[in-house]
Amino acid sequence: MFVSGEWSYRPFAAPTAPPGTALADAGAGTDRGAGPAAESSPVPTSRRIRDSVTRRAPAFIAVAHGSRDPRSAATMSAVVAEIAGRRPDADVRLAFLDLNTPSVEQVIDAVAAQGHAEVVVVPLLLGSAFHARVDLPGILAAARNRHPLLRIVQADVLGTDERLVTALRDRVVSLGADPADSGLGVAVAAVGSSSAAANRITEQVAAALAVGTSWRTAICFATTEPALPQAVSELRRLGARRVVVAPWFLAPGLLTDRLAAADPTLRHAPTIGAHRLLVDVAVDRHDAADRDRLDLSA
């Protein structure tokens, strides 16, 4: 629960089972307490290694950007609550890179204090720019120095995964938009970056959003060009009679408010938020990083 800028942790407890009952994620078929017959059948070394690896899932730290706007932290708290519901086997926690607490450092220190041996850090970021390439790796490097016995793995960012584009399309449809409406123009509004290459990747989201619909789409940015008015003009030129804005943002905040103020006559779809497909992508990023970790340690 996010309360007054603080994320309240519920300590992770490893699952338990009645005597004689095997835990599924403690190694299927390992019958503890089955008596002498079980003890007389030695478990292969490879099986014991596998069981020791699967006994406790790595901690799952979901890292959000952070914002001065409390709606952002509340939304990301809801996202992480959905992730935790999807992964009851893991200790799932929320951390922020900036402007909110708990920080990434605080959460890593907490999971280390609670005895975790491994943690997978999932950046809840739509772009792979400074925060994902420089800021977060630096924080994790310092954490490894503080906790040399804690294995810390950074997963990939959420990125422009097609499932997130589908989630954004769902948000536009939630406004009452008809995918068959050829008179509708959708301005896909993103943060924007100082990197032209990063902006070109984001531009692909607008094209992908139109797939399977009759919509016209155009990209715009909150912090660089093209801005929203330019995107609206482009959509009008392409024949759109009506225009809505699809925010390529995980959560509402100061930048989405800036976009809304740029043209108060336009309707804005909700941000992606705690959409089930966002949860799918976050869990997949965690699990892919965890598989890579196991492959490297095999």
C-alpha positions as a printed Julia matrix, in Angstrom:
298×3 Matrix{Float64}:
   0.0     0.0     0.0
   1.31    3.43   -0.92
   0.77    5.78    2.0
   1.98    9.38    2.17
   4.85    8.78   -0.22
   6.01    5.57    1.46
   5.7     2.02    0.27
   4.81   -0.25    3.14
   6.44   -3.65    2.83
   4.88   -6.9     3.89
   7.78   -9.21    4.78
   8.1   -12.14    2.43
   7.54  -15.54    3.97
   8.63  -18.68    2.17
   5.66  -21.01    1.54
   5.16  -23.83    3.96
   3.26  -27.11    3.74
   2.02  -29.7     6.18
   4.47  -32.49    7.03
   4.62  -35.06    4.26
   3.33  -32.59    1.64
   5.74  -31.51   -1.11
   5.75  -27.87   -2.21
   5.44  -27.54   -5.97
   8.13  -24.86   -6.15
  10.4   -26.68   -3.74
  11.08  -29.36   -6.34
   8.23  -31.52   -7.61
   8.45  -35.09   -6.45
  10.76  -34.42   -3.5
   8.8   -36.14   -0.75
  10.1   -34.76    2.52
   8.91  -36.7     5.53
   7.99  -39.8     3.47
   9.96  -42.1     5.76
  12.78  -44.57    5.2
  11.61  -45.58    1.75
  12.19  -42.06    0.52
  15.58  -41.85    2.22
  16.72  -45.04    0.53
  16.33  -43.43   -2.93
  19.14  -40.87   -3.33
  18.25  -37.72   -5.26
  20.6   -37.08   -8.22
  23.02  -34.2    -7.8
  21.51  -32.33  -10.75
  18.08  -32.66   -9.13
  19.35  -31.33   -5.81
  20.93  -28.36   -7.57
  17.74  -27.67   -9.45
  15.66  -27.91   -6.29
  17.97  -25.53   -4.45
  17.61  -23.03   -7.29
  13.83  -23.25   -7.45
  13.19  -23.31   -3.69
  12.79  -19.54   -3.47
  12.13  -17.19   -6.35
  14.39  -14.14   -6.66
  13.0   -10.97   -5.19
  11.19   -8.9    -7.83
  11.94   -5.18   -7.6
   9.85   -3.11  -10.01
  11.5     0.26  -10.53
   9.38    3.24  -11.54
  10.64    6.65  -12.61
   9.04    8.71   -9.85
   7.14   12.0   -10.02
   6.14   14.98   -7.91
   2.55   14.2    -8.9
   0.99   11.79   -6.38
  -1.18   10.23   -9.11
   1.94    8.74  -10.63
   3.07    6.94   -7.48
  -0.47    5.74   -6.81
  -0.74    4.32  -10.32
   2.59    2.54  -10.1
   1.59    1.13   -6.72
  -1.51   -0.32   -8.4
   0.65   -1.79  -11.17
   2.95   -3.48   -8.67
  -0.01   -4.78   -6.67
  -1.21   -6.5    -9.86
   2.26   -7.94  -10.44
   2.34   -9.28   -6.89
  -1.03  -10.92   -7.45
   0.31  -12.56  -10.59
   3.49  -13.79   -8.87
   2.56  -14.94   -5.34
   5.77  -17.02   -5.26
   7.97  -13.92   -5.35
   8.65  -11.05   -2.97
   7.46   -8.19   -5.21
   8.39   -4.63   -4.28
   8.14   -1.16   -5.74
  11.07    1.27   -5.84
  11.57    4.67   -7.44
  14.5     6.19   -9.26
  13.73    9.72   -8.16
  11.28   12.02   -6.39
   9.45    9.27   -4.43
  10.27    6.73   -1.78
  11.34    4.06   -1.26
  14.43    4.45   -3.42
  16.05    1.57   -5.27
  18.87    1.61   -2.72
  16.46    1.36    0.2
  14.55   -1.57   -1.29
  17.72   -3.51   -2.16
  19.04   -2.99    1.36
  15.71   -4.24    2.72
  15.61   -7.45    0.68
  19.24   -8.14    1.54
  18.44   -7.68    5.25
  15.61  -10.17    4.93
  17.93  -12.86    3.64
  17.35  -12.9    -0.09
  20.23  -14.28   -2.12
  19.02  -13.04   -5.51
  17.02  -10.15   -6.88
  15.8    -9.25  -10.36
  15.29   -5.53  -10.96
  12.7    -4.71  -13.62
  12.72   -1.11  -14.93
   9.12   -0.04  -15.5
  10.27    2.25  -18.29
   9.02    2.6   -21.85
  12.36    3.74  -23.24
  15.93    2.57  -22.92
  17.62    5.9   -22.34
  19.69    7.48  -19.54
  17.77    5.99  -16.61
  17.99    2.44  -17.94
  21.5     2.64  -19.41
  23.36    4.81  -16.9
  21.4     5.76  -13.81
  20.0     2.38  -12.74
  23.14    0.34  -13.6
  25.17    2.73  -11.45
  22.79    2.31   -8.53
  22.95   -1.48   -8.87
  26.75   -1.49   -9.1
  26.94    0.39   -5.8
  24.43   -2.03   -4.27
  26.58   -5.0    -5.32
  29.48   -3.43   -3.47
  27.36   -3.03   -0.33
  25.94   -6.56   -0.58
  28.56   -8.81   -2.22
  26.57  -11.97   -1.4
  23.41  -10.68   -3.09
  23.16  -11.48   -6.79
  21.49   -8.53   -8.56
  20.28   -8.79  -12.16
  18.81   -5.94  -14.2
  16.05   -6.96  -16.61
  15.22   -5.23  -19.88
  12.94   -2.21  -19.95
   9.31   -2.63  -20.96
  10.09   -0.88  -24.24
   7.75   -0.74  -27.23
   6.43   -4.26  -26.76
   3.45   -4.89  -29.03
   1.38   -5.89  -26.0
   1.79   -2.38  -24.6
   0.65   -0.97  -27.94
  -2.43   -3.18  -27.64
  -2.99   -1.84  -24.13
  -2.76    1.72  -25.47
  -5.27    0.83  -28.2
  -7.6    -0.48  -25.49
  -7.32    2.86  -23.7
  -8.32    4.73  -26.88
 -11.27    2.38  -27.4
 -12.32    3.08  -23.8
 -13.11    6.64  -24.94
 -15.75    5.17  -27.25
 -13.5     5.19  -30.32
 -14.46    2.74  -33.07
 -11.48    0.92  -34.63
 -13.35    1.05  -37.97
 -13.72    4.86  -37.84
 -11.64    6.15  -40.74
 -12.36    9.72  -39.71
 -10.54    9.37  -36.4
  -7.02   10.65  -35.91
  -4.98    9.55  -32.9
  -2.06   11.67  -31.68
   0.26    9.34  -29.78
   1.9    11.54  -27.16
   5.18   10.44  -25.55
   7.73   12.07  -23.26
  10.39   12.64  -25.91
  14.13   12.36  -25.63
  17.26   14.32  -26.48
  18.23   11.22  -28.46
  16.89   11.29  -32.01
  17.36    7.53  -32.2
  15.18    7.01  -29.13
  12.48    9.25  -30.62
  12.53    7.28  -33.86
  11.86    4.1   -31.9
   8.94    5.77  -30.15
   7.56    6.92  -33.52
   7.01    3.27  -34.35
   4.36    3.12  -31.63
   2.09    5.46  -33.6
   2.33    3.28  -36.7
   1.78    0.1   -34.68
  -1.27    1.58  -32.96
  -3.05    1.91  -36.31
  -2.63   -1.77  -37.18
  -6.02   -3.48  -37.36
  -7.89   -0.16  -37.34
  -8.86    2.52  -39.84
  -7.37    5.3   -37.72
  -4.83    7.86  -38.82
  -2.01    8.18  -36.3
   0.84   10.61  -35.67
   3.49   10.94  -32.98
   4.12   13.95  -30.78
   6.21   14.65  -27.7
   5.79   16.56  -24.45
   9.4    17.77  -24.29
  10.55   18.09  -27.89
   9.3    18.41  -31.47
   6.9    17.57  -32.99
   4.58   18.91  -30.31
   0.89   18.11  -30.01
  -0.36   20.99  -32.24
   1.92   19.77  -35.03
   0.58   16.24  -34.73
  -3.01   17.52  -34.86
  -2.23   19.5   -38.0
  -0.67   16.43  -39.6
  -3.71   14.3   -38.76
  -6.05   16.92  -40.22
  -3.93   16.93  -43.38
  -4.31   13.15  -43.57
  -8.08   13.49  -43.48
  -8.96   13.05  -39.81
 -12.21   14.78  -38.88
 -11.84   14.09  -35.17
  -8.67   13.82  -33.08
  -8.0    12.19  -29.72
  -4.78   11.89  -27.77
  -3.28    8.55  -26.73
  -0.68    9.14  -24.0
   2.26    6.74  -24.3
   2.77    7.03  -20.54
   2.47    4.49  -17.76
   0.91    6.95  -15.34
  -0.58   10.44  -15.27
   1.58   13.29  -14.09
   2.86   16.77  -14.83
   3.72   15.96  -18.45
   0.32   14.5   -19.27
  -1.21   17.62  -17.73
   1.02   19.73  -19.97
  -0.24   17.83  -23.0
  -3.85   18.32  -21.91
  -3.26   22.06  -21.49
  -1.75   22.32  -24.97
  -5.22   21.82  -26.5
  -8.11   21.62  -23.99
 -10.57   20.82  -26.78
  -9.09   17.35  -27.36
 -10.11   14.21  -25.51
  -7.28   12.26  -23.91
  -7.33    8.51  -23.33
  -6.21    7.2   -19.94
  -2.57    6.27  -19.49
  -1.65    2.59  -19.74
  -1.73    2.16  -15.96
  -2.38   -1.23  -14.39
  -3.48   -2.86  -17.64
  -3.2    -6.65  -17.59
  -0.87   -6.57  -20.62
   1.53   -4.25  -18.81
   1.61   -6.79  -16.0
   2.27   -9.55  -18.58
   5.26   -7.67  -20.0
   6.74   -6.83  -16.58
   6.5   -10.46  -15.44
   8.02  -11.66  -18.72
  10.96   -9.25  -18.31
  11.57  -10.59  -14.8
  11.34  -14.22  -15.87
  13.58  -13.73  -18.93
  16.28  -12.13  -16.76
  15.92  -14.96  -14.24
  16.31  -17.58  -16.99
  19.42  -15.82  -18.27
  20.8   -15.88  -14.72
  20.22  -19.64  -14.46
  21.81  -20.25  -17.87
  24.91  -18.34  -16.85
  25.2   -20.2   -13.56
  24.61  -23.66  -15.06
